[in-house]
Amino acid sequence: MESVGSGLAAIEWHDHRADVYLSRPDKRNAMTVPLMRDLIEAFERVDANDDVRAATLLGEGPVFSAGMDLNMMRGRVEPDSETDRDVFPEVLNTIEDLRQPVVAGIKRAAPAGAFELTLPCDFRVIGRDATYGLLEIKLGTFPHGGGTQRLPRLVGLSKAKEIVLTGDWVDPEDAADMGLVHEVVDADAVDERTKAFADNLCENAPLGLRNGKQALNAALDMPLEQGLEYERQLGHELDDTHDYREGFEARLEDREPEFRGE
């Protein structure tokens, strides 16, 4: 495992997959400003690695993340607090804008800020026993790290209001039914299933993955005609690539394609 920055995040490289870890297991991976800065650096390294086709976001140890560090949040409410309020949105945007798809493995717990951390990921695998939800409304505020904006795009406005305004835990099976998570597995299988999910993505053409993710991320942010034109533009970029020709030749020859990302 390769330590990043101050050592509160780490990366493991596996062929075409990169595993990014929150690495503060003694504190249940509670997020601090240094940890979030390390996460940004970790994902920037992943983004810059052309060999990586898919990534995972995991928690080192038995828990994905307990959310924001409570001592940090206590200091944050002071009027003259020097807590960096921009670093968390930067983490989320870095994950969302990553060229490669990201699979989050939600193990045991992901409340509040940890819940929001999973939203910009492209896929989510959750344990059957996970405590997963946005409880900020019970703490005198509301989720404003992207929860009110990303969540409706995933589950619709009505369900998002239910999750945000009640502050209740979201049952993992219910999360799957509403399309919030993609798989529900036993608690001790979360990390391995998350990696296997990413490995399956890695079998596909890397340029297709990247341009496809880019087109999908833009789908709800522009009118249909503009989105269709953007989709065509991104598709045409791949017309004269090795991987596009290889994909069709492999299908015609009934063999597995050998994609090169070029």
C-alpha positions as CSV (number, residue, x, y, z in Angstrom):
1,M,0.0,0.0,0.0
2,E,1.4,3.4,-1.1
3,S,1.0,6.1,1.5
4,V,-0.2,9.5,0.3
5,G,0.6,13.0,1.6
6,S,0.4,13.0,5.4
7,G,-0.4,9.3,5.4
8,L,-4.1,9.5,6.0
9,A,-4.9,8.1,2.5
10,A,-3.3,5.3,0.6
11,I,-3.3,3.7,-2.9
12,E,-2.9,0.1,-4.0
13,W,-2.2,-0.4,-7.7
14,H,-3.5,-3.6,-9.3
15,D,-2.9,-3.9,-13.0
16,H,-5.6,-1.6,-14.4
17,R,-7.4,-1.0,-11.0
18,A,-6.4,1.5,-8.3
19,D,-7.7,1.1,-4.8
20,V,-7.9,4.4,-2.8
21,Y,-8.2,4.0,1.0
22,L,-9.2,6.4,3.7
23,S,-6.4,5.4,6.1
24,R,-7.3,6.4,9.6
25,P,-8.6,3.1,10.9
26,D,-7.9,3.9,14.6
27,K,-10.5,6.7,14.3
28,R,-12.9,4.8,12.1
29,N,-11.6,6.8,9.1
30,A,-13.3,10.0,10.4
31,M,-12.4,12.8,8.0
32,T,-10.2,15.7,8.9
33,V,-8.8,18.4,6.6
34,P,-5.4,16.6,6.3
35,L,-7.2,13.3,5.4
36,M,-9.3,15.1,2.7
37,R,-6.3,16.8,1.3
38,D,-4.6,13.3,1.1
39,L,-7.7,12.0,-0.7
40,I,-7.5,14.7,-3.3
41,E,-3.8,13.9,-3.9
42,A,-4.6,10.2,-4.2
43,F,-7.3,10.7,-6.8
44,E,-5.1,13.1,-8.7
45,R,-2.5,10.4,-8.9
46,V,-5.1,7.9,-10.2
47,D,-6.4,10.4,-12.7
48,A,-2.9,11.0,-14.1
49,N,-2.2,7.2,-14.5
50,D,-3.1,6.2,-18.0
51,D,-2.9,2.5,-17.1
52,V,-5.8,2.8,-14.6
53,R,-9.2,2.0,-16.1
54,A,-11.3,2.0,-12.9
55,A,-10.8,2.9,-9.2
56,T,-12.3,2.0,-5.8
57,L,-12.8,4.1,-2.7
58,L,-12.5,2.0,0.4
59,G,-12.0,2.4,4.2
60,E,-8.9,0.8,5.7
61,G,-10.0,-1.4,8.6
62,P,-13.5,-2.6,9.5
63,V,-15.4,0.7,8.7
64,F,-15.7,2.8,5.5
65,S,-15.9,6.1,7.4
66,A,-17.6,7.5,10.5
67,G,-18.1,10.8,8.7
68,M,-16.5,14.1,9.7
69,D,-14.2,14.2,12.7
70,L,-16.4,15.5,15.5
71,N,-13.5,17.5,17.1
72,M,-12.9,19.2,13.8
73,M,-16.7,20.0,13.4
74,R,-16.8,21.4,17.0
75,G,-14.1,23.9,16.1
76,R,-15.8,24.7,12.8
77,V,-18.9,26.2,14.5
78,E,-16.8,29.0,16.0
79,P,-17.2,32.3,14.1
80,D,-13.4,32.7,13.8
81,S,-12.8,29.1,12.8
82,E,-9.9,28.5,10.5
83,T,-11.2,25.2,9.3
84,D,-10.9,24.8,5.6
85,R,-14.5,24.8,4.3
86,D,-13.6,24.3,0.7
87,V,-11.6,21.1,0.9
88,F,-14.6,18.8,1.2
89,P,-16.3,20.1,-2.0
90,E,-12.9,19.8,-3.7
91,V,-12.7,16.1,-2.7
92,L,-16.1,15.4,-4.1
93,N,-15.5,17.3,-7.3
94,T,-12.2,15.5,-7.8
95,I,-13.9,12.2,-7.5
96,E,-16.7,13.2,-9.8
97,D,-14.4,14.6,-12.5
98,L,-12.0,11.7,-12.4
99,R,-11.5,10.2,-15.9
100,Q,-12.0,6.7,-14.6
101,P,-15.2,5.3,-13.0
102,V,-15.0,4.9,-9.2
103,V,-16.7,2.2,-7.1
104,A,-17.3,3.0,-3.4
105,G,-17.3,0.1,-0.9
106,I,-19.6,1.1,2.0
107,K,-18.7,-1.1,4.9
108,R,-20.3,-0.9,8.4
109,A,-20.9,2.9,8.4
110,A,-21.1,5.9,6.2
111,P,-23.1,8.6,7.9
112,A,-23.5,12.3,7.1
113,G,-20.3,13.5,5.3
114,A,-19.3,9.9,4.6
115,F,-22.6,9.4,2.8
116,E,-22.0,12.5,0.8
117,L,-18.5,11.2,0.0
118,T,-20.0,8.2,-1.8
119,L,-22.4,10.3,-4.0
120,P,-19.9,11.5,-6.7
121,C,-18.7,7.9,-7.1
122,D,-20.1,6.1,-10.2
123,F,-21.1,2.9,-8.4
124,R,-21.8,1.9,-4.8
125,V,-21.5,-1.5,-3.1
126,I,-22.9,-1.6,0.5
127,G,-22.9,-4.1,3.3
128,R,-26.3,-5.4,4.6
129,D,-25.6,-4.1,8.1
130,A,-24.3,-0.6,7.1
131,T,-25.6,2.5,8.8
132,Y,-26.0,4.8,5.8
133,G,-27.8,8.2,5.8
134,L,-27.8,11.9,6.2
135,L,-28.3,12.9,9.8
136,E,-27.3,16.5,9.7
137,I,-31.0,17.7,10.1
138,K,-30.8,16.2,13.6
139,L,-27.7,18.2,14.4
140,G,-29.2,21.6,13.7
141,T,-28.1,22.0,10.1
142,F,-28.6,20.1,6.8
143,P,-26.2,18.3,4.4
144,H,-24.5,21.0,2.3
145,G,-21.5,19.1,0.9
146,G,-23.5,18.2,-2.2
147,G,-26.2,16.1,-0.5
148,T,-29.1,18.2,-1.6
149,Q,-27.8,18.5,-5.2
150,R,-26.3,15.1,-6.1
151,L,-28.8,13.0,-4.2
152,P,-31.9,14.1,-6.2
153,R,-30.1,13.3,-9.4
154,L,-29.6,9.7,-8.2
155,V,-33.0,8.9,-6.5
156,G,-35.4,11.7,-7.5
157,L,-36.5,14.8,-5.6
158,S,-39.2,13.1,-3.5
159,K,-36.9,10.3,-2.1
160,A,-34.0,12.8,-1.6
161,K,-36.3,15.0,0.5
162,E,-37.2,12.0,2.6
163,I,-33.6,11.1,3.2
164,V,-32.4,14.7,3.9
165,L,-35.4,16.0,5.9
166,T,-36.0,13.0,8.1
167,G,-32.4,12.3,8.9
168,D,-33.3,8.6,9.1
169,W,-31.0,5.8,8.2
170,V,-31.4,4.4,4.7
171,D,-31.9,0.6,4.8
172,P,-29.3,-0.9,2.3
173,E,-32.0,-3.0,0.5
174,D,-34.2,0.1,0.2
175,A,-31.1,2.0,-1.1
176,A,-30.8,-0.7,-3.8
177,D,-34.4,-0.5,-4.7
178,M,-34.3,3.3,-5.3
179,G,-31.1,3.0,-7.3
180,L,-28.8,4.7,-4.8
181,V,-26.6,1.7,-4.5
182,H,-25.8,-1.0,-7.0
183,E,-25.2,-4.1,-4.9
184,V,-25.9,-5.2,-1.3
185,V,-23.6,-7.9,0.0
186,D,-22.6,-9.4,3.4
187,A,-20.5,-7.0,5.5
188,D,-17.3,-9.1,5.2
189,A,-17.6,-9.2,1.4
190,V,-17.8,-5.5,0.7
191,D,-14.2,-4.7,-0.1
192,E,-13.7,-7.8,-2.3
193,R,-16.9,-7.3,-4.2
194,T,-16.1,-3.7,-4.7
195,K,-12.8,-4.6,-6.2
196,A,-14.4,-7.3,-8.4
197,F,-16.9,-4.7,-9.6
198,A,-14.1,-2.4,-10.6
199,D,-12.1,-5.3,-12.2
200,N,-15.2,-6.0,-14.4
201,L,-15.1,-2.4,-15.6
202,C,-11.4,-2.8,-16.3
203,E,-12.1,-5.4,-19.0
204,N,-13.7,-2.6,-21.1
205,A,-12.1,-0.1,-23.4
206,P,-10.5,2.6,-21.3
207,L,-11.2,5.4,-23.8
208,G,-14.8,4.3,-24.0
209,L,-15.1,4.3,-20.3
210,R,-13.7,7.8,-19.9
211,N,-15.7,9.4,-22.7
212,G,-18.8,7.5,-21.7
213,K,-18.5,8.7,-18.1
214,Q,-17.9,12.3,-19.3
215,A,-21.0,12.2,-21.5
216,L,-23.2,10.7,-18.7
217,N,-22.0,13.2,-16.1
218,A,-23.0,16.0,-18.5
219,A,-26.4,14.5,-19.3
220,L,-28.5,16.3,-16.7
221,D,-26.6,19.6,-17.0
222,M,-27.5,20.6,-20.5
223,P,-30.6,20.6,-22.8
224,L,-31.2,17.4,-24.8
225,E,-30.0,18.7,-28.2
226,Q,-26.8,20.1,-26.7
227,G,-26.3,16.8,-24.8
228,L,-26.8,14.8,-28.0
229,E,-24.2,16.9,-29.8
230,Y,-21.8,16.6,-27.0
231,E,-22.3,12.8,-27.0
232,R,-21.6,12.7,-30.8
233,Q,-18.5,14.8,-30.3
234,L,-17.1,12.5,-27.7
235,G,-18.0,9.4,-29.8
236,H,-16.3,10.8,-32.9
237,E,-13.1,11.3,-30.8
238,L,-12.8,7.5,-30.7
239,D,-13.5,6.7,-34.3
240,D,-9.9,6.5,-35.4
241,T,-8.5,4.7,-32.3
242,H,-6.8,1.3,-32.0
243,D,-9.3,0.2,-29.4
244,Y,-12.4,1.0,-31.5
245,R,-11.0,-1.1,-34.4
246,E,-9.8,-3.8,-32.0
247,G,-13.2,-4.1,-30.3
248,F,-15.0,-4.8,-33.6
249,E,-12.3,-7.1,-34.9
250,A,-12.3,-9.2,-31.7
251,R,-16.1,-9.5,-31.9
252,L,-15.9,-10.7,-35.5
253,E,-13.1,-13.1,-34.7
254,D,-14.9,-14.4,-31.5
255,R,-12.0,-13.6,-29.2
256,E,-11.4,-11.3,-26.2
257,P,-10.2,-7.8,-27.2
258,E,-6.8,-6.5,-26.3
259,F,-7.4,-2.8,-25.5
260,R,-4.5,-0.5,-25.2
261,G,-6.1,2.9,-24.4
262,E,-5.1,4.3,-27.7
